[in-house]
Amino acid sequence: MDIIFDERHSRHAGRVELGAGELVPCFEKPERAEFVLAAVRSAGLGAIEPPEAYGPEPLKRVHSEPYLDFLRTAWQEWKALVGDVDALPSTWPVPGFSDRVPTSIFARLGYYCFDVATPITEGTWEAATAAADCTLTALAKIRAGARGAFALVRPPGHHAARDLYGGYCYLNNAAIAAQHFVDETRERVAILDVDYHHGNGTQSIFYDRGDVLFTSLHGDPNQEFPFYLGHAEERGAGAGKGTNRNFPMPWGTPVETWFEALEEACRAIEDFAPGIVIVSLGVDTFKGDPISQFLLESDDYTRLGERIARLGRPTLFVLEGGYAVEEIGVNVANVLGGFDASA
Ligand code: SS9
Ligand code: ZN
């Protein structure tokens, strides 16, 4: 399994997010990637290589240009006005307000961001673009014939939509790779999002697309972030009717129930017969995760990797969430090891 990693991930290091009523240290922190790196290294899963630079074009196929311009320049504007503290929004243009694009940096933060947990810092743009390059480089390994590849990246991506960030995500790495694959091959893509949280960004980017199947297993949005998307009845629209499949599950869902949902998602992927499977690999389904409520144990991740291998398709794994910092390394390595053993 080829692994693509760039240490510029550490340029994104938010200090605080707003939890329930108080500012708390960011859960999405550089140590996460370091633990995953150490675990995939000691598991001997494969060569670890840096990314190639792909430039802005693949990003523009998924995100709007005004949004990308905002992400690239927001920190400088914020720092000049406010100082060297994390840029977080605090006002939103909810329905009923004007829909014109605002000018103030304070207003644009709320215009492009949907939560108070996703700080923009000095190195956010550099880290996010490096993550996209890692994901595209891992995709290129698959295009060159690899059965599997892993983009060991942060910040994660699956909550980021065309012109919206949040949920610790800025650029949607999995969606950028999916679109790039379609552009290069005209083949179909299936995305399997096993992160604990619904991949609202990925769903919305491909919601009306018949050539990209999005499947997601996640905490029920009636109880869980991102709350406003991820229900079972969201099945896609237009040409994409039927190519969106959500499997929401309540807090405390038994592991066996989770694997039954995985089986259903896998059957949908098999029926779709994609040219590639892209796995949004979050391991915040772990029972010890500090912000999540599922119950998977470390051995269950091996079983997950084995099932993904049985899909029998070239598979790109992209790191998403997982906040039990000490355990995410072994959990990710178990998925990849299970895949490699069964592929
Ligand atoms: C925890 C609130 C959850 C966002 C979670 C984003 C996960 C991305 N106090 N905040 S995988
Ligand atoms: Zn998550």
mmCIF file of C-alpha atoms and ligand atoms in Angstrom:
data_model
loop_
_atom_site.group_PDB
_atom_site.id
_atom_site.type_symbol
_atom_site.label_atom_id
_atom_site.label_comp_id
_atom_site.label_asym_id
_atom_site.label_seq_id
_atom_site.Cartn_x
_atom_site.Cartn_y
_atom_site.Cartn_z
ATOM 1 C CA MET A 1 0.000 0.000 0.000
ATOM 2 C CA ASP A 2 1.498 3.326 -1.084
ATOM 3 C CA ILE A 3 1.209 6.012 1.603
ATOM 4 C CA ILE A 4 1.423 9.728 0.798
ATOM 5 C CA PHE A 5 2.242 12.141 3.613
ATOM 6 C CA ASP A 6 3.418 15.772 3.881
ATOM 7 C CA GLU A 7 4.681 17.267 7.110
ATOM 8 C CA ARG A 8 3.210 20.638 6.142
ATOM 9 C CA HIS A 9 0.021 19.291 7.757
ATOM 10 C CA SER A 10 1.483 20.670 10.995
ATOM 11 C CA ARG A 11 1.225 24.236 9.647
ATOM 12 C CA HIS A 12 -2.461 23.982 10.534
ATOM 13 C CA ALA A 13 -2.647 24.044 14.307
ATOM 14 C CA GLY A 14 -5.786 25.690 15.623
ATOM 15 C CA ARG A 15 -5.779 26.696 19.243
ATOM 16 C CA VAL A 16 -9.454 26.725 20.217
ATOM 17 C CA GLU A 17 -12.927 25.676 19.138
ATOM 18 C CA LEU A 18 -16.255 26.542 20.727
ATOM 19 C CA GLY A 19 -17.623 23.447 22.434
ATOM 20 C CA ALA A 20 -20.836 23.413 24.454
ATOM 21 C CA GLY A 21 -20.645 26.843 26.076
ATOM 22 C CA GLU A 22 -16.884 27.136 26.330
ATOM 23 C CA LEU A 23 -13.728 27.489 24.264
ATOM 24 C CA VAL A 24 -11.788 24.229 24.370
ATOM 25 C CA PRO A 25 -8.471 23.121 22.799
ATOM 26 C CA CYS A 26 -8.925 21.915 19.215
ATOM 27 C CA PHE A 27 -9.587 18.188 18.885
ATOM 28 C CA GLU A 28 -8.278 18.202 15.310
ATOM 29 C CA LYS A 29 -4.564 18.626 16.090
ATOM 30 C CA PRO A 30 -1.189 17.821 14.473
ATOM 31 C CA GLU A 31 -0.458 14.931 16.859
ATOM 32 C CA ARG A 32 -3.213 12.966 15.104
ATOM 33 C CA ALA A 33 -1.183 12.660 11.923
ATOM 34 C CA GLU A 34 1.999 11.891 13.838
ATOM 35 C CA PHE A 35 0.340 8.945 15.601
ATOM 36 C CA VAL A 36 -1.009 7.600 12.296
ATOM 37 C CA LEU A 37 2.414 8.012 10.677
ATOM 38 C CA ALA A 38 4.134 6.122 13.509
ATOM 39 C CA ALA A 39 1.578 3.300 13.362
ATOM 40 C CA VAL A 40 1.653 2.774 9.583
ATOM 41 C CA ARG A 41 5.443 2.856 9.748
ATOM 42 C CA SER A 42 5.712 0.270 12.492
ATOM 43 C CA ALA A 43 3.101 -1.920 10.767
ATOM 44 C CA GLY A 44 5.359 -1.873 7.691
ATOM 45 C CA LEU A 45 2.428 -1.187 5.383
ATOM 46 C CA GLY A 46 4.445 0.309 2.547
ATOM 47 C CA ALA A 47 6.610 3.159 1.300
ATOM 48 C CA ILE A 48 5.795 6.628 2.648
ATOM 49 C CA GLU A 49 6.273 9.335 0.036
ATOM 50 C CA PRO A 50 5.716 13.099 -0.285
ATOM 51 C CA PRO A 51 3.142 14.537 -2.728
ATOM 52 C CA GLU A 52 3.481 16.102 -6.165
ATOM 53 C CA ALA A 53 2.091 19.640 -6.577
ATOM 54 C CA TYR A 54 -1.119 19.762 -8.650
ATOM 55 C CA GLY A 55 -1.835 23.506 -8.455
ATOM 56 C CA PRO A 56 -5.275 25.103 -8.249
ATOM 57 C CA GLU A 57 -7.065 23.440 -11.193
ATOM 58 C CA PRO A 58 -8.253 20.223 -9.447
ATOM 59 C CA LEU A 59 -9.458 22.330 -6.492
ATOM 60 C CA LYS A 60 -11.519 24.550 -8.790
ATOM 61 C CA ARG A 61 -13.338 21.522 -10.177
ATOM 62 C CA VAL A 62 -14.941 21.085 -6.744
ATOM 63 C CA HIS A 63 -14.799 24.448 -4.945
ATOM 64 C CA SER A 64 -15.843 27.901 -6.194
ATOM 65 C CA GLU A 65 -13.146 30.459 -6.983
ATOM 66 C CA PRO A 66 -14.473 33.111 -4.561
ATOM 67 C CA TYR A 67 -14.402 30.464 -1.820
ATOM 68 C CA LEU A 68 -10.812 29.435 -2.635
ATOM 69 C CA ASP A 69 -9.752 33.110 -2.739
ATOM 70 C CA PHE A 70 -11.347 33.611 0.656
ATOM 71 C CA LEU A 71 -9.568 30.616 2.211
ATOM 72 C CA ARG A 72 -6.236 31.743 0.780
ATOM 73 C CA THR A 73 -6.453 35.328 2.045
ATOM 74 C CA ALA A 74 -8.657 35.246 5.161
ATOM 75 C CA TRP A 75 -5.859 34.835 7.680
ATOM 76 C CA GLN A 76 -3.927 37.939 6.538
ATOM 77 C CA GLU A 77 -7.063 40.065 6.699
ATOM 78 C CA TRP A 78 -8.083 38.708 10.090
ATOM 79 C CA LYS A 79 -4.602 39.085 11.552
ATOM 80 C CA ALA A 80 -4.313 42.718 10.394
ATOM 81 C CA LEU A 81 -7.633 43.596 12.034
ATOM 82 C CA VAL A 82 -7.759 41.341 15.081
ATOM 83 C CA GLY A 83 -4.278 39.989 15.759
ATOM 84 C CA ASP A 84 -2.588 36.624 16.083
ATOM 85 C CA VAL A 85 -5.576 34.636 17.384
ATOM 86 C CA ASP A 86 -7.578 31.930 15.593
ATOM 87 C CA ALA A 87 -10.099 33.274 13.063
ATOM 88 C CA LEU A 88 -13.570 32.002 13.983
ATOM 89 C CA PRO A 89 -16.966 33.283 12.809
ATOM 90 C CA SER A 90 -19.595 34.573 15.200
ATOM 91 C CA THR A 91 -22.391 35.873 12.909
ATOM 92 C CA TRP A 92 -24.283 34.005 10.167
ATOM 93 C CA PRO A 93 -26.485 35.042 7.206
ATOM 94 C CA VAL A 94 -29.407 32.784 8.124
ATOM 95 C CA PRO A 95 -32.524 32.742 5.890
ATOM 96 C CA GLY A 96 -34.182 36.171 5.868
ATOM 97 C CA PHE A 97 -30.916 38.097 5.636
ATOM 98 C CA SER A 98 -29.556 39.528 2.384
ATOM 99 C CA ASP A 99 -27.842 36.946 0.192
ATOM 100 C CA ARG A 100 -25.267 39.364 -1.214
ATOM 101 C CA VAL A 101 -21.641 38.393 -0.658
ATOM 102 C CA PRO A 102 -20.491 40.411 2.366
ATOM 103 C CA THR A 103 -17.257 42.416 2.418
ATOM 104 C CA SER A 104 -16.148 42.484 6.066
ATOM 105 C CA ILE A 105 -13.856 39.636 7.090
ATOM 106 C CA PHE A 106 -16.142 39.008 10.098
ATOM 107 C CA ALA A 107 -19.146 38.643 7.809
ATOM 108 C CA ARG A 108 -17.316 36.508 5.262
ATOM 109 C CA LEU A 109 -16.242 34.037 7.967
ATOM 110 C CA GLY A 110 -19.925 33.417 8.754
ATOM 111 C CA TYR A 111 -20.810 33.421 5.048
ATOM 112 C CA TYR A 112 -18.422 30.569 4.233
ATOM 113 C CA CYS A 113 -18.340 28.645 7.538
ATOM 114 C CA PHE A 114 -21.099 26.698 9.296
ATOM 115 C CA ASP A 115 -19.702 26.164 12.799
ATOM 116 C CA VAL A 116 -17.438 27.618 15.511
ATOM 117 C CA ALA A 117 -15.052 24.700 15.642
ATOM 118 C CA THR A 118 -12.995 25.246 12.502
ATOM 119 C CA PRO A 119 -10.389 27.974 12.997
ATOM 120 C CA ILE A 120 -8.420 29.544 10.183
ATOM 121 C CA THR A 121 -4.798 29.979 11.268
ATOM 122 C CA GLU A 122 -1.640 31.202 9.608
ATOM 123 C CA GLY A 123 -0.836 27.828 8.041
ATOM 124 C CA THR A 124 -4.335 26.561 7.271
ATOM 125 C CA TRP A 125 -4.184 27.195 3.524
ATOM 126 C CA GLU A 126 -0.726 25.667 3.188
ATOM 127 C CA ALA A 127 -1.733 22.541 5.113
ATOM 128 C CA ALA A 128 -5.082 22.143 3.351
ATOM 129 C CA THR A 129 -3.556 22.445 -0.126
ATOM 130 C CA ALA A 130 -0.791 20.003 0.850
ATOM 131 C CA ALA A 131 -3.506 17.542 1.934
ATOM 132 C CA ALA A 132 -5.250 17.888 -1.433
ATOM 133 C CA ASP A 133 -1.925 17.288 -3.212
ATOM 134 C CA CYS A 134 -1.298 14.182 -1.086
ATOM 135 C CA THR A 135 -4.730 12.839 -2.009
ATOM 136 C CA LEU A 136 -4.209 13.489 -5.732
ATOM 137 C CA THR A 137 -0.763 11.870 -5.557
ATOM 138 C CA ALA A 138 -2.240 8.791 -3.862
ATOM 139 C CA LEU A 139 -4.862 8.704 -6.620
ATOM 140 C CA ALA A 140 -2.076 8.774 -9.214
ATOM 141 C CA LYS A 141 -0.577 5.635 -7.609
ATOM 142 C CA ILE A 142 -3.867 3.873 -8.209
ATOM 143 C CA ARG A 143 -4.054 5.157 -11.763
ATOM 144 C CA ALA A 144 -0.570 3.675 -12.228
ATOM 145 C CA GLY A 145 -1.849 0.263 -11.138
ATOM 146 C CA ALA A 146 -1.739 0.087 -7.330
ATOM 147 C CA ARG A 147 -4.578 -1.890 -5.729
ATOM 148 C CA GLY A 148 -4.677 0.471 -2.740
ATOM 149 C CA ALA A 149 -3.206 3.812 -1.641
ATOM 150 C CA PHE A 150 -3.523 5.902 1.501
ATOM 151 C CA ALA A 151 -3.530 9.705 1.757
ATOM 152 C CA LEU A 152 -2.358 10.343 5.330
ATOM 153 C CA VAL A 153 -3.710 13.860 5.568
ATOM 154 C CA ARG A 154 -5.042 16.584 7.793
ATOM 155 C CA PRO A 155 -6.973 18.812 7.960
ATOM 156 C CA PRO A 156 -9.759 16.435 6.924
ATOM 157 C CA GLY A 157 -12.212 17.222 4.126
ATOM 158 C CA HIS A 158 -15.609 15.502 4.119
ATOM 159 C CA HIS A 159 -17.576 18.330 5.780
ATOM 160 C CA ALA A 160 -16.366 20.924 3.226
ATOM 161 C CA ALA A 161 -18.815 21.674 0.393
ATOM 162 C CA ARG A 162 -18.378 23.687 -2.806
ATOM 163 C CA ASP A 163 -18.200 27.002 -0.955
ATOM 164 C CA LEU A 164 -18.582 26.068 2.682
ATOM 165 C CA TYR A 165 -16.194 24.925 5.387
ATOM 166 C CA GLY A 166 -16.747 23.555 8.887
ATOM 167 C CA GLY A 167 -16.360 20.388 10.929
ATOM 168 C CA TYR A 168 -12.559 20.869 10.923
ATOM 169 C CA CYS A 169 -12.608 20.654 7.076
ATOM 170 C CA TYR A 170 -11.634 23.280 4.429
ATOM 171 C CA LEU A 171 -10.922 21.500 1.133
ATOM 172 C CA ASN A 172 -12.776 18.262 0.382
ATOM 173 C CA ASN A 173 -9.855 15.940 -0.350
ATOM 174 C CA ALA A 174 -11.989 12.901 -1.213
ATOM 175 C CA ALA A 175 -14.251 14.917 -3.533
ATOM 176 C CA ILE A 176 -11.274 16.543 -5.258
ATOM 177 C CA ALA A 177 -9.822 13.088 -5.948
ATOM 178 C CA ALA A 178 -13.195 11.722 -7.088
ATOM 179 C CA GLN A 179 -13.703 14.573 -9.547
ATOM 180 C CA HIS A 180 -10.130 14.318 -10.799
ATOM 181 C CA PHE A 181 -10.626 10.600 -11.437
ATOM 182 C CA VAL A 182 -13.832 11.297 -13.402
ATOM 183 C CA ASP A 183 -12.070 14.025 -15.399
ATOM 184 C CA GLU A 184 -9.226 11.685 -16.289
ATOM 185 C CA THR A 185 -11.129 8.464 -16.962
ATOM 186 C CA ARG A 186 -14.873 9.220 -17.397
ATOM 187 C CA GLU A 187 -15.424 6.155 -15.166
ATOM 188 C CA ARG A 188 -17.766 5.972 -12.183
ATOM 189 C CA VAL A 189 -16.662 6.580 -8.594
ATOM 190 C CA ALA A 190 -18.091 5.157 -5.376
ATOM 191 C CA ILE A 191 -17.353 6.958 -2.117
ATOM 192 C CA LEU A 192 -17.677 5.036 1.150
ATOM 193 C CA ASP A 193 -17.650 7.442 4.111
ATOM 194 C CA VAL A 194 -17.134 5.510 7.351
ATOM 195 C CA ASP A 195 -16.298 8.530 9.507
ATOM 196 C CA TYR A 196 -18.580 8.821 12.561
ATOM 197 C CA HIS A 197 -19.973 12.097 11.198
ATOM 198 C CA HIS A 198 -22.044 12.465 8.058
ATOM 199 C CA GLY A 199 -19.977 13.675 5.079
ATOM 200 C CA ASN A 200 -22.323 16.553 4.318
ATOM 201 C CA GLY A 201 -19.802 18.291 2.070
ATOM 202 C CA THR A 202 -19.179 15.267 -0.136
ATOM 203 C CA GLN A 203 -22.896 14.491 -0.320
ATOM 204 C CA SER A 204 -23.786 18.017 -1.423
ATOM 205 C CA ILE A 205 -20.987 18.204 -4.030
ATOM 206 C CA PHE A 206 -22.209 15.048 -5.796
ATOM 207 C CA TYR A 207 -25.913 15.114 -4.880
ATOM 208 C CA ASP A 208 -27.153 15.546 -8.463
ATOM 209 C CA ARG A 209 -24.470 13.392 -10.085
ATOM 210 C CA GLY A 210 -25.262 9.969 -11.477
ATOM 211 C CA ASP A 211 -21.592 9.083 -11.991
ATOM 212 C CA VAL A 212 -20.581 9.395 -8.328
ATOM 213 C CA LEU A 213 -22.213 7.185 -5.691
ATOM 214 C CA PHE A 214 -21.996 8.547 -2.141
ATOM 215 C CA THR A 215 -22.577 6.148 0.766
ATOM 216 C CA SER A 216 -22.209 7.165 4.408
ATOM 217 C CA LEU A 217 -22.496 5.432 7.806
ATOM 218 C CA HIS A 218 -22.808 7.957 10.621
ATOM 219 C CA GLY A 219 -24.351 9.233 13.824
ATOM 220 C CA ASP A 220 -28.017 10.125 13.285
ATOM 221 C CA PRO A 221 -28.267 13.846 12.440
ATOM 222 C CA ASN A 222 -31.231 14.037 14.822
ATOM 223 C CA GLN A 223 -28.628 13.621 17.574
ATOM 224 C CA GLU A 224 -25.286 14.365 16.033
ATOM 225 C CA PHE A 225 -23.172 16.919 14.173
ATOM 226 C CA PRO A 226 -23.521 18.111 11.408
ATOM 227 C CA PHE A 227 -27.261 17.960 12.316
ATOM 228 C CA TYR A 228 -28.648 19.578 9.161
ATOM 229 C CA LEU A 229 -27.877 16.841 6.627
ATOM 230 C CA GLY A 230 -27.418 13.076 6.561
ATOM 231 C CA HIS A 231 -30.943 11.622 6.846
ATOM 232 C CA ALA A 232 -31.821 8.286 5.219
ATOM 233 C CA GLU A 233 -34.390 9.865 2.894
ATOM 234 C CA GLU A 234 -31.702 11.979 1.159
ATOM 235 C CA ARG A 235 -31.342 9.784 -1.931
ATOM 236 C CA GLY A 236 -29.944 12.206 -4.528
ATOM 237 C CA ALA A 237 -31.562 14.514 -7.081
ATOM 238 C CA GLY A 238 -31.934 14.796 -10.858
ATOM 239 C CA ALA A 239 -29.420 12.594 -12.650
ATOM 240 C CA GLY A 240 -28.174 11.610 -9.180
ATOM 241 C CA LYS A 241 -31.471 10.182 -7.946
ATOM 242 C CA GLY A 242 -30.597 6.941 -6.170
ATOM 243 C CA THR A 243 -26.834 7.567 -6.013
ATOM 244 C CA ASN A 244 -26.835 8.930 -2.456
ATOM 245 C CA ARG A 245 -27.231 6.436 0.403
ATOM 246 C CA ASN A 246 -27.192 7.432 4.058
ATOM 247 C CA PHE A 247 -27.105 5.003 6.988
ATOM 248 C CA PRO A 248 -27.699 7.113 10.112
ATOM 249 C CA MET A 249 -27.474 5.269 13.437
ATOM 250 C CA PRO A 250 -28.187 6.388 17.018
ATOM 251 C CA TRP A 251 -25.646 6.921 19.780
ATOM 252 C CA GLY A 252 -24.511 3.612 21.263
ATOM 253 C CA THR A 253 -25.356 1.562 18.153
ATOM 254 C CA PRO A 254 -24.052 -2.023 18.632
ATOM 255 C CA VAL A 255 -21.010 -2.900 16.526
ATOM 256 C CA GLU A 256 -22.912 -5.690 14.745
ATOM 257 C CA THR A 257 -25.587 -3.215 13.617
ATOM 258 C CA TRP A 258 -22.856 -0.955 12.263
ATOM 259 C CA PHE A 259 -21.413 -3.855 10.246
ATOM 260 C CA GLU A 260 -24.885 -4.680 8.893
ATOM 261 C CA ALA A 261 -25.144 -1.115 7.596
ATOM 262 C CA LEU A 262 -21.654 -1.470 6.124
ATOM 263 C CA GLU A 263 -22.840 -4.602 4.312
ATOM 264 C CA GLU A 264 -25.757 -2.695 2.786
ATOM 265 C CA ALA A 265 -23.487 0.144 1.691
ATOM 266 C CA CYS A 266 -21.059 -2.369 0.174
ATOM 267 C CA ARG A 267 -23.851 -4.052 -1.768
ATOM 268 C CA ALA A 268 -24.868 -0.668 -3.194
ATOM 269 C CA ILE A 269 -21.241 -0.100 -4.237
ATOM 270 C CA GLU A 270 -21.019 -3.552 -5.849
ATOM 271 C CA ASP A 271 -24.214 -2.887 -7.835
ATOM 272 C CA PHE A 272 -22.785 0.464 -8.989
ATOM 273 C CA ALA A 273 -19.627 -1.228 -10.385
ATOM 274 C CA PRO A 274 -17.336 1.793 -9.992
ATOM 275 C CA GLY A 275 -13.867 2.178 -11.517
ATOM 276 C CA ILE A 276 -12.542 3.190 -8.086
ATOM 277 C CA VAL A 277 -13.671 3.184 -4.462
ATOM 278 C CA ILE A 278 -12.685 6.193 -2.362
ATOM 279 C CA VAL A 279 -12.923 5.603 1.375
ATOM 280 C CA SER A 280 -13.381 8.623 3.639
ATOM 281 C CA LEU A 281 -11.556 6.909 6.473
ATOM 282 C CA GLY A 282 -12.517 8.404 9.815
ATOM 283 C CA VAL A 283 -11.900 6.279 12.889
ATOM 284 C CA ASP A 284 -13.964 8.411 15.266
ATOM 285 C CA THR A 285 -16.356 5.421 15.368
ATOM 286 C CA PHE A 286 -13.928 4.068 18.015
ATOM 287 C CA LYS A 287 -15.487 3.459 21.427
ATOM 288 C CA GLY A 288 -12.888 5.666 23.106
ATOM 289 C CA ASP A 289 -13.361 8.656 20.818
ATOM 290 C CA PRO A 290 -13.827 11.799 22.944
ATOM 291 C CA ILE A 291 -16.490 13.456 20.743
ATOM 292 C CA SER A 292 -18.331 10.430 19.313
ATOM 293 C CA GLN A 293 -20.817 7.772 20.457
ATOM 294 C CA PHE A 294 -20.186 4.570 18.494
ATOM 295 C CA LEU A 295 -18.519 1.489 19.960
ATOM 296 C CA LEU A 296 -16.000 0.001 17.511
ATOM 297 C CA GLU A 297 -12.889 -1.592 19.000
ATOM 298 C CA SER A 298 -9.441 -1.753 17.445
ATOM 299 C CA ASP A 299 -9.922 -5.277 16.015
ATOM 300 C CA ASP A 300 -13.127 -4.202 14.280
ATOM 301 C CA TYR A 301 -11.052 -1.976 11.998
ATOM 302 C CA THR A 302 -9.251 -5.008 10.585
ATOM 303 C CA ARG A 303 -12.626 -6.501 9.687
ATOM 304 C CA LEU A 304 -13.600 -3.191 8.034
ATOM 305 C CA GLY A 305 -10.469 -3.261 5.872
ATOM 306 C CA GLU A 306 -11.126 -6.886 4.883
ATOM 307 C CA ARG A 307 -14.693 -6.073 3.783
ATOM 308 C CA ILE A 308 -13.517 -3.105 1.727
ATOM 309 C CA ALA A 309 -10.942 -5.344 0.013
ATOM 310 C CA ARG A 310 -13.720 -7.788 -0.939
ATOM 311 C CA LEU A 311 -15.318 -5.018 -3.032
ATOM 312 C CA GLY A 312 -12.540 -5.995 -5.426
ATOM 313 C CA ARG A 313 -11.914 -2.459 -6.708
ATOM 314 C CA PRO A 314 -8.887 -0.144 -6.744
ATOM 315 C CA THR A 315 -9.244 1.704 -3.462
ATOM 316 C CA LEU A 316 -8.079 5.119 -2.314
ATOM 317 C CA PHE A 317 -8.163 5.661 1.451
ATOM 318 C CA VAL A 318 -8.299 9.278 2.627
ATOM 319 C CA LEU A 319 -7.911 10.103 6.320
ATOM 320 C CA GLU A 320 -10.816 12.021 7.856
ATOM 321 C CA GLY A 321 -11.648 12.160 11.600
ATOM 322 C CA GLY A 322 -10.572 10.246 14.700
ATOM 323 C CA TYR A 323 -9.827 12.084 17.931
ATOM 324 C CA ALA A 324 -8.742 9.406 20.395
ATOM 325 C CA VAL A 325 -5.242 10.521 19.513
ATOM 326 C CA GLU A 326 -3.257 7.628 20.975
ATOM 327 C CA GLU A 327 -5.436 4.976 19.336
ATOM 328 C CA ILE A 328 -6.140 6.445 15.903
ATOM 329 C CA GLY A 329 -2.799 5.218 14.595
ATOM 330 C CA VAL A 330 -3.435 1.572 15.347
ATOM 331 C CA ASN A 331 -7.058 1.800 14.222
ATOM 332 C CA VAL A 332 -6.098 3.261 10.837
ATOM 333 C CA ALA A 333 -3.233 0.785 10.426
ATOM 334 C CA ASN A 334 -5.661 -2.062 11.177
ATOM 335 C CA VAL A 335 -8.006 -0.967 8.357
ATOM 336 C CA LEU A 336 -5.132 -0.771 5.898
ATOM 337 C CA GLY A 337 -3.598 -4.022 7.120
ATOM 338 C CA GLY A 338 -6.934 -5.835 6.834
ATOM 339 C CA PHE A 339 -7.314 -4.479 3.305
ATOM 340 C CA ASP A 340 -3.813 -5.508 2.248
ATOM 341 C CA ALA A 341 -4.205 -9.008 3.703
ATOM 342 C CA SER A 342 -7.445 -9.610 1.792
ATOM 343 C CA ALA A 343 -6.820 -7.654 -1.427
HETATM 344 C C1 SS9 B 1 -17.801 18.433 19.664
HETATM 345 C C2 SS9 B 1 -18.628 19.039 18.571
HETATM 346 C C3 SS9 B 1 -18.348 18.442 17.243
HETATM 347 C C4 SS9 B 1 -17.375 19.032 15.069
HETATM 348 C C5 SS9 B 1 -16.946 17.659 14.793
HETATM 349 C C6 SS9 B 1 -16.309 17.523 13.455
HETATM 350 C C7 SS9 B 1 -15.760 16.175 13.192
HETATM 351 C C8 SS9 B 1 -15.081 16.053 11.895
HETATM 352 N N1 SS9 B 1 -17.849 19.189 20.881
HETATM 353 N N2 SS9 B 1 -17.711 19.372 16.417
HETATM 354 S S1 SS9 B 1 -14.653 14.424 11.392
HETATM 355 ZN ZN ZN B 2 -15.865 12.723 12.137
#
